[in-house]
Amino acid sequence: MNDANRDLLDDLLAGEHRALARVISKIEDRSPGYRDLVSALHEHTGDADVVGITGSPGAGKSTLVDKLAKHYRDEGLTVGVIAIDPSSPFTGGSVLGDRIRMASNVGDMDVFFRSMSARGSLGGLSTATADAVKALDAFGKDVVLVETVGAGQNEIDIVKAADTVAVLVPPGSGDDIQMLKAGILEIGDVFVVNKADMPGADRTVQELREMIHTRGDYTETGHHGDDALQVVEPDLAEEDGWEPQLVETVAKSGEGVPELVEVLADHVEYLEASGTREERARQRYAEEIRTLLREDTNRLLAREIDRRGGLEAFVDAVVARESDPYTVADDLVDPLAECLAEGSN
Amino acid sequence: MSTDQGQRTIRCLVAKVGLDGHDRGAHVIARAFRDAGFEVIYSGLHRSPDEVVQAAVQEDVDVIGISILSGAHNTLVPKILDGLDEYGALSDTLVIVGGIIPEDDRPALREAGVSEIFGPGASMDETVEFVRRNAPERE
C-alpha cells in the first residue's frame, strides 16, 4: 500500500470522518490502490450489524431509515447509512436525494450518511456497496443501514451485503399475485408495512401474512425429494429457524419504529444463536471471491483481446463464417488454462 | 494489480442555506449538473451552515454550490467555509455561490474562499463548464 493510503487508513481507524469519506470515494471510483485499502480494512470488520432496507420507490425507505438511525442513536449506538440512488443510463449523472429526509439526525456526525449512485452497473454496485459497508464497519459503526435503489422487484443483491434484510411494502402495492412472484419477497427476514395508517393497509398485512405462512412450503418440498408427496409438517418452518416477521410502521411519525428495532434485534440474536450469521458471512465471502475472480479474469482477457487486435477482428471472422464464437472463446481462454495447468504441476 | 483504476465522477452538493424558501434555481442547477454527468446531492431547504458542512464532508464532494437569495450570504457563506476548513476540506473543495449577491459583497466572499459567483442570467453551460474546469484534482 502506498504512503498516502496508509495514512488514510490510519486516520480512518482513528475515527476521522473525512478519511472515512475519502476511503469510500476511492472505493466508488476504484481509484488506484483501492484494493489494497479494502484488503487492509478486512481485519477490522465483522462487528457491525448490517441491515438492508429495500422496497419499491415511494415505500418510505429514507424516512424509515432516518427514524431507525435516530432510535439507535438514542440507545447510544453509532450508525452508518448508505443510500443508493439510480444513475442516468445516458449521462451517468444522478441526483442523490435521500439525504433530505435525514432530518432527525442533522448535526449529529455519529450518523454517517453517504449517498451512492448506482453508476450504471449493477454488479459493480454490489461490490462497491459491500466494500463501503466494510469501511463503515472498520470505522467502528455499530449499525450499518443500507438503503437500496428501490427500482424494482429484482433487488436480490442486497442480501449479499446485509445480515438482516427488511422489505418495505406500502399498502395497496398490488394484488395477491404480486405476493406470489419470485424475487424480492423471498429475501425478506422482516417485512414492514409502512404507511400503515393508509387505507388498504390491513389487506396488505393480511396478504403478506398469508404469503409468509406458506413460504416454507415451497422450500420444504424441495428437501424431501422422492417423498415430495409427503405432507409437510406444520412445525417445520419453526424448526428451520427464522420465520419472517411482520411489522407495521408509520415512518413519518415514528410509529412502530421501536417494534421494528426489536424485531431486527431478535433477528440478530437468532443469527448468532443458530450459527446462521457465520454461515451467511461464509456465503458472502464466497460470492465476493467469485465476483472478484470474474472481474479480474475479464480484465485479463480484455487486455489479451486488445493485444490481438480487438474484438472486431474476431467478430469479422465469425460473420464471415471463418470462425465461430465458441472457437474464439476457446482460443482466448486456452493460454490461461495452460498457464494454470502448468502452475499446478 | 495495476489495472484497478476507474473514472472519476464529479460529486456536487447543491445547498440551500438559511431562511429563504425558493429552491427552483437549486432544482434547475441540480438537474443541469445531473445532465452533465455529475453526481448531485441536494440538501433540501433551510439548512444551517453546520448541516451543509456535515453533508459536504460525509459525501466527500468536489464541489459545493450554495444557492442563496435571502441576502444573508455575508454571514452564512463564511460559516460554511470555516466549517470546511475545520475538517481540512476547504483546500480541495470548489465553492461556488449562486443567487442574488450584490456587486459590493463579492470581493469579500472571494477573499474568503469562494471561487465564483453566478448571478441571475448566468448560463447553465457556463456554470457546468466552470465546474468541469475547476473541480479540484485529487490523487
Coordinates of N, CA and C in Angstrom, one line a residue, chain A residues 136-290:
Chain A
L136 N -17.3 1.4 6.8 CA -18.1 1.9 8.0 C -17.9 0.9 9.1
D137 N -17.9 -0.3 8.9 CA -17.7 -1.4 9.9 C -16.3 -1.2 10.6
A138 N -15.3 -1.0 9.8 CA -13.9 -0.9 10.3 C -13.8 0.4 11.1
F139 N -14.5 1.4 10.6 CA -14.5 2.7 11.3 C -15.1 2.6 12.7
G140 N -15.9 1.6 12.9 CA -16.5 1.3 14.3 C -18.0 1.6 14.4
K141 N -18.7 1.7 13.3 CA -20.1 1.9 13.4 C -20.7 0.6 14.0
D142 N -21.7 0.8 14.9 CA -22.4 -0.3 15.5 C -23.4 -0.9 14.6
V143 N -24.1 0.0 13.9 CA -25.2 -0.5 13.0 C -24.9 0.2 11.6
V144 N -25.0 -0.6 10.5 CA -24.9 0.0 9.2 C -26.2 -0.3 8.5
L145 N -26.9 0.7 8.0 CA -28.2 0.6 7.3 C -27.9 0.8 5.8
V146 N -28.3 -0.1 5.0 CA -28.1 0.0 3.5 C -29.4 0.2 2.9
E147 N -29.7 1.3 2.3 CA -30.9 1.6 1.6 C -30.8 1.4 0.1
T148 N -31.5 0.5 -0.5 CA -31.3 0.2 -1.9 C -32.0 1.2 -2.8
V149 N -31.7 1.1 -4.1 CA -32.2 2.0 -5.1 C -33.8 1.8 -5.2
G150 N -34.3 0.7 -4.9 CA -35.8 0.6 -5.0 C -36.4 0.6 -6.3
A151 N -35.6 0.2 -7.3 CA -36.1 0.4 -8.7 C -36.9 -0.8 -9.2
G152 N -37.0 -1.9 -8.5 CA -37.8 -3.0 -9.0 C -37.8 -4.1 -8.1
Q153 N -38.4 -5.2 -8.6 CA -38.5 -6.4 -7.7 C -37.2 -7.2 -7.6
N154 N -36.3 -6.9 -8.5 CA -35.1 -7.7 -8.6 C -33.9 -7.2 -7.8
E155 N -34.1 -7.0 -6.6 CA -33.0 -6.4 -5.8 C -32.4 -7.4 -4.9
I156 N -32.1 -8.5 -5.4 CA -31.6 -9.6 -4.6 C -30.2 -9.3 -4.1
D157 N -29.5 -8.5 -4.8 CA -28.1 -8.2 -4.5 C -27.9 -7.7 -3.0
I158 N -28.9 -7.1 -2.5 CA -28.8 -6.5 -1.2 C -28.4 -7.6 -0.2
V159 N -28.9 -8.8 -0.4 CA -28.7 -9.9 0.5 C -27.2 -10.2 0.7
K160 N -26.5 -9.8 -0.4 CA -25.0 -10.1 -0.3 C -24.3 -9.2 0.6
A161 N -24.9 -8.1 1.0 CA -24.2 -7.2 1.9 C -24.7 -7.2 3.3
A162 N -25.9 -7.7 3.5 CA -26.6 -7.5 4.8 C -26.8 -8.7 5.6
D163 N -26.8 -8.6 6.9 CA -27.1 -9.7 7.8 C -28.6 -9.9 7.9
T164 N -29.3 -8.8 7.9 CA -30.8 -8.8 8.0 C -31.4 -8.0 6.9
V165 N -32.4 -8.5 6.2 CA -33.0 -7.8 5.1 C -34.4 -7.4 5.5
A166 N -34.7 -6.1 5.5 CA -36.1 -5.7 5.7 C -36.7 -5.2 4.4
V167 N -37.8 -5.7 4.1 CA -38.5 -5.4 2.8 C -39.7 -4.5 3.2
L168 N -39.7 -3.3 2.6 CA -40.9 -2.4 2.9 C -41.9 -2.6 1.8
V169 N -43.2 -2.8 2.3 CA -44.3 -3.0 1.4 C -45.3 -1.9 1.7
P170 N -45.6 -1.0 0.8 CA -46.6 0.0 1.0 C -48.0 -0.6 0.8
P171 N -49.0 -0.1 1.5 CA -50.3 -0.6 1.3 C -50.7 -0.4 -0.2
G172 N -51.5 -1.4 -0.6 CA -52.1 -1.3 -1.9 C -51.1 -1.5 -3.0
S173 N -50.0 -2.3 -2.7 CA -49.0 -2.5 -3.8 C -49.3 -3.7 -4.6
G174 N -50.5 -3.8 -5.1 CA -50.8 -4.9 -6.0 C -51.6 -6.0 -5.4
D175 N -52.1 -6.8 -6.2 CA -53.0 -7.9 -5.7 C -52.1 -9.1 -5.1
D176 N -52.8 -10.2 -4.8 CA -52.1 -11.3 -4.1 C -51.2 -12.0 -5.1
I177 N -51.3 -11.8 -6.4 CA -50.4 -12.4 -7.3 C -49.0 -11.8 -7.2
Q178 N -49.0 -10.5 -6.9 CA -47.7 -9.8 -6.7 C -46.9 -10.5 -5.6
M179 N -47.7 -11.0 -4.6 CA -47.1 -11.6 -3.4 C -46.5 -13.0 -3.7
L180 N -47.0 -13.6 -4.8 CA -46.6 -14.9 -5.2 C -45.3 -14.8 -6.1
K181 N -45.1 -13.7 -6.7 CA -44.0 -13.6 -7.6 C -42.6 -13.8 -6.9
A182 N -41.8 -14.4 -7.7 CA -40.5 -14.7 -7.2 C -39.6 -13.4 -7.0
G183 N -38.7 -13.5 -6.1 CA -37.7 -12.4 -6.0 C -37.8 -11.7 -4.7
I184 N -38.1 -10.5 -4.7 CA -37.9 -9.6 -3.5 C -38.6 -10.2 -2.3
L185 N -39.8 -10.8 -2.5 CA -40.5 -11.2 -1.3 C -39.8 -12.5 -0.7
E186 N -38.9 -13.1 -1.4 CA -38.3 -14.3 -0.9 C -37.1 -13.9 0.0
I187 N -36.6 -12.7 -0.2 CA -35.3 -12.4 0.5 C -35.6 -11.7 1.9
G188 N -36.8 -11.4 2.2 CA -37.0 -10.6 3.4 C -36.9 -11.5 4.7
D189 N -36.2 -11.0 5.7 CA -36.2 -11.5 7.0 C -37.3 -10.9 7.9
V190 N -37.5 -9.6 7.5 CA -38.6 -8.8 8.2 C -39.3 -8.1 7.1
F191 N -40.7 -8.1 7.2 CA -41.5 -7.3 6.3 C -42.1 -6.1 7.0
V192 N -42.0 -5.0 6.4 CA -42.5 -3.8 7.0 C -43.7 -3.2 6.2
V193 N -44.8 -3.2 6.7 CA -45.9 -2.5 6.0 C -45.9 -1.1 6.5
N194 N -45.2 -0.2 5.7 CA -45.1 1.2 6.1 C -46.3 1.9 5.6
K195 N -46.5 3.1 6.1 CA -47.7 3.9 5.9 C -48.9 3.1 6.3
A196 N -48.8 2.5 7.5 CA -49.8 1.6 7.9 C -51.1 2.3 8.3
D197 N -51.1 3.7 8.2 CA -52.3 4.4 8.5 C -53.1 4.7 7.2
M198 N -52.6 4.2 6.1 CA -53.3 4.4 4.9 C -54.4 3.4 4.6
P199 N -55.4 3.8 3.9 CA -56.4 2.8 3.6 C -55.8 1.6 2.8
G200 N -56.3 0.4 3.1 CA -55.8 -0.8 2.4 C -54.6 -1.4 3.1
A201 N -54.1 -0.8 4.2 CA -53.0 -1.4 4.9 C -53.4 -2.8 5.5
D202 N -54.6 -2.9 6.0 CA -55.0 -4.1 6.6 C -54.9 -5.3 5.6
R203 N -55.4 -5.0 4.4 CA -55.4 -6.0 3.4 C -54.0 -6.5 3.1
T204 N -53.1 -5.5 2.9 CA -51.7 -5.8 2.6 C -51.1 -6.6 3.7
V205 N -51.3 -6.3 5.0 CA -50.8 -7.0 6.1 C -51.3 -8.5 6.0
Q206 N -52.6 -8.6 5.7 CA -53.2 -9.9 5.7 C -52.6 -10.8 4.5
E207 N -52.4 -10.2 3.4 CA -51.8 -10.9 2.2 C -50.4 -11.3 2.5
L208 N -49.6 -10.4 3.1 CA -48.3 -10.7 3.5 C -48.2 -11.9 4.4
R209 N -49.1 -11.8 5.4 CA -49.1 -12.9 6.4 C -49.3 -14.2 5.8
E210 N -50.2 -14.2 4.9 CA -50.5 -15.5 4.2 C -49.3 -16.0 3.4
M211 N -48.7 -15.0 2.7 CA -47.5 -15.3 1.9 C -46.4 -15.9 2.8
I212 N -46.2 -15.2 4.0 CA -45.1 -15.7 4.9 C -45.5 -17.1 5.4
H213 N -46.7 -17.3 5.7 CA -47.1 -18.6 6.2 C -46.9 -19.7 5.3
T214 N -47.1 -19.5 4.0 CA -47.0 -20.5 3.0 C -45.6 -20.6 2.4
R215 N -44.7 -19.7 2.8 CA -43.4 -19.6 2.2 C -42.6 -20.8 2.4
G216 N -42.7 -21.3 3.7 CA -41.9 -22.5 4.0 C -42.2 -23.7 3.1
D217 N -43.5 -23.8 2.6 CA -43.9 -25.0 1.9 C -43.1 -25.2 0.7
Y218 N -42.8 -24.1 -0.1 CA -42.0 -24.4 -1.3 C -40.7 -25.0 -1.0
T219 N -40.0 -24.4 -0.1 CA -38.7 -24.8 0.2 C -38.6 -26.3 0.7
E220 N -39.6 -26.6 1.6 CA -39.5 -27.9 2.3 C -39.7 -29.0 1.3
T221 N -40.6 -28.8 0.3 CA -40.9 -29.9 -0.6 C -39.6 -30.2 -1.4
G222 N -38.8 -29.2 -1.6 CA -37.5 -29.5 -2.3 C -36.6 -30.4 -1.5
H223 N -36.6 -30.2 -0.2 CA -35.7 -31.1 0.6 C -36.1 -32.5 0.6
H224 N -37.4 -32.7 0.4 CA -37.9 -34.1 0.6 C -37.7 -35.0 -0.6
G225 N -37.4 -34.4 -1.8 CA -37.0 -35.1 -2.9 C -38.0 -36.2 -3.3
D226 N -37.7 -37.4 -3.2 CA -38.6 -38.5 -3.6 C -39.9 -38.5 -2.8
D227 N -39.8 -38.0 -1.6 CA -41.0 -38.0 -0.8 C -41.8 -36.8 -0.9
A228 N -41.8 -36.2 -2.1 CA -42.4 -34.9 -2.3 C -43.9 -34.9 -2.0
L229 N -44.5 -36.1 -2.1 CA -45.9 -36.2 -1.8 C -46.2 -36.1 -0.3
Q230 N -45.2 -36.4 0.5 CA -45.4 -36.4 1.9 C -45.9 -35.1 2.4
V231 N -46.8 -35.1 3.3 CA -47.4 -33.8 3.8 C -46.3 -33.1 4.6
V232 N -46.1 -31.8 4.3 CA -45.2 -31.1 5.1 C -45.7 -30.8 6.5
E233 N -44.9 -31.2 7.5 CA -45.4 -31.0 8.9 C -45.4 -29.5 9.2
P234 N -46.5 -29.1 9.9 CA -46.7 -27.6 10.1 C -45.5 -27.0 10.9
D235 N -44.9 -27.7 11.7 CA -43.9 -27.0 12.6 C -42.5 -27.0 11.9
L236 N -42.4 -27.4 10.7 CA -41.1 -27.4 10.0 C -40.5 -26.0 9.9
A237 N -41.3 -25.1 9.6 CA -40.8 -23.7 9.4 C -40.1 -23.2 10.7
E238 N -40.7 -23.6 11.8 CA -40.1 -23.1 13.1 C -38.8 -23.8 13.3
E239 N -38.8 -25.1 13.0 CA -37.6 -25.9 13.2 C -36.5 -25.4 12.4
D240 N -36.9 -24.9 11.2 CA -35.9 -24.3 10.3 C -35.3 -23.1 10.8
G241 N -35.9 -22.5 11.8 CA -35.2 -21.3 12.4 C -36.1 -20.1 12.4
W242 N -35.9 -19.2 11.5 CA -36.4 -17.9 11.5 C -37.7 -17.8 10.6
E243 N -38.8 -17.5 11.2 CA -40.0 -17.2 10.4 C -40.0 -15.7 10.2
P244 N -40.1 -15.2 8.9 CA -40.1 -13.8 8.7 C -41.2 -13.1 9.5
Q245 N -40.8 -12.0 10.1 CA -41.7 -11.2 10.9 C -42.3 -10.1 10.2
L246 N -43.5 -9.6 10.7 CA -44.2 -8.6 10.0 C -44.4 -7.4 11.0
V247 N -44.0 -6.2 10.6 CA -44.2 -5.1 11.4 C -44.9 -4.0 10.7
E248 N -45.8 -3.3 11.4 CA -46.5 -2.2 10.8 C -45.9 -0.9 11.3
T249 N -45.5 0.0 10.4 CA -45.0 1.3 10.8 C -45.6 2.5 10.1
V250 N -45.5 3.6 10.7 CA -45.8 4.9 10.0 C -44.5 5.7 10.2
A251 N -43.6 5.6 9.2 CA -42.3 6.2 9.3 C -42.3 7.7 9.7
K252 N -43.3 8.3 9.0 CA -43.3 9.8 9.2 C -43.4 10.2 10.7
S253 N -44.3 9.5 11.4 CA -44.5 9.9 12.8 C -43.6 9.0 13.7
G254 N -42.9 8.0 13.2 CA -42.1 7.2 14.0 C -42.8 6.0 14.7
E255 N -44.1 5.9 14.4 CA -44.9 4.9 15.0 C -44.4 3.5 14.5
G256 N -44.3 2.6 15.4 CA -43.9 1.2 15.0 C -42.4 1.1 15.0
V257 N -41.6 2.2 15.0 CA -40.2 2.0 14.9 C -39.5 1.2 16.0
P258 N -39.9 1.5 17.3 CA -39.4 0.7 18.4 C -39.6 -0.8 18.2
E259 N -40.8 -1.1 17.7 CA -41.2 -2.5 17.5 C -40.3 -3.1 16.4
L260 N -40.0 -2.3 15.3 CA -39.2 -2.8 14.3 C -37.8 -3.0 14.8
V261 N -37.3 -2.1 15.6 CA -35.9 -2.2 16.1 C -35.8 -3.5 16.9
E262 N -36.9 -3.8 17.7 CA -36.9 -5.0 18.5 C -36.8 -6.3 17.6
V263 N -37.6 -6.3 16.5 CA -37.6 -7.4 15.6 C -36.3 -7.6 15.0
L264 N -35.6 -6.5 14.6 CA -34.3 -6.5 14.0 C -33.3 -7.1 15.0
A265 N -33.4 -6.7 16.2 CA -32.5 -7.3 17.3 C -32.8 -8.7 17.5
D266 N -34.0 -9.1 17.4 CA -34.4 -10.6 17.5 C -33.7 -11.4 16.4
H267 N -33.7 -10.8 15.2 CA -33.1 -11.5 14.1 C -31.6 -11.6 14.3
V268 N -30.9 -10.6 14.8 CA -29.5 -10.7 15.0 C -29.2 -11.8 16.1
E269 N -30.1 -11.8 17.1 CA -29.9 -12.8 18.2 C -30.1 -14.2 17.6
Y270 N -31.1 -14.3 16.7 CA -31.3 -15.6 16.1 C -30.1 -16.0 15.2
L271 N -29.5 -15.0 14.5 CA -28.4 -15.3 13.6 C -27.2 -15.8 14.4
E272 N -27.0 -15.2 15.6 CA -25.9 -15.6 16.5 C -26.1 -17.0 17.0
A273 N -27.3 -17.2 17.6 CA -27.6 -18.4 18.3 C -27.6 -19.6 17.4
S274 N -28.1 -19.4 16.2 CA -28.2 -20.6 15.3 C -27.0 -20.8 14.4
G275 N -26.0 -19.9 14.5 CA -24.8 -20.0 13.7 C -25.1 -19.6 12.3
T276 N -26.2 -19.0 12.0 CA -26.6 -18.6 10.7 C -25.8 -17.4 10.2
R277 N -25.4 -16.6 11.2 CA -24.6 -15.4 10.9 C -23.3 -15.8 10.2
E278 N -22.6 -16.8 10.8 CA -21.4 -17.3 10.3 C -21.6 -17.9 8.9
E279 N -22.7 -18.6 8.8 CA -23.0 -19.3 7.5 C -23.2 -18.2 6.4
R280 N -23.9 -17.2 6.8 CA -24.2 -16.1 5.8 C -22.9 -15.4 5.4
A281 N -22.1 -15.2 6.4 CA -20.8 -14.5 6.1 C -20.0 -15.3 5.2
R282 N -20.0 -16.6 5.4 CA -19.2 -17.5 4.5 C -19.7 -17.4 3.1
Q283 N -21.0 -17.5 3.0 CA -21.6 -17.4 1.6 C -21.2 -16.1 1.0
R284 N -21.2 -15.0 1.8 CA -20.9 -13.7 1.3 C -19.5 -13.6 0.8
Y285 N -18.6 -14.2 1.6 CA -17.2 -14.1 1.2 C -17.0 -15.0 -0.1
A286 N -17.6 -16.1 -0.1 CA -17.5 -17.0 -1.3 C -18.0 -16.2 -2.6
E287 N -19.1 -15.6 -2.4 CA -19.7 -14.8 -3.6 C -18.7 -13.7 -4.0
E288 N -18.1 -13.0 -2.9 CA -17.2 -11.9 -3.2 C -16.0 -12.4 -4.0
I289 N -15.5 -13.5 -3.5 CA -14.3 -14.1 -4.2 C -14.7 -14.4 -5.7
R290 N -15.8 -15.0 -5.9 CA -16.2 -15.3 -7.2 C -16.4 -14.1 -8.1

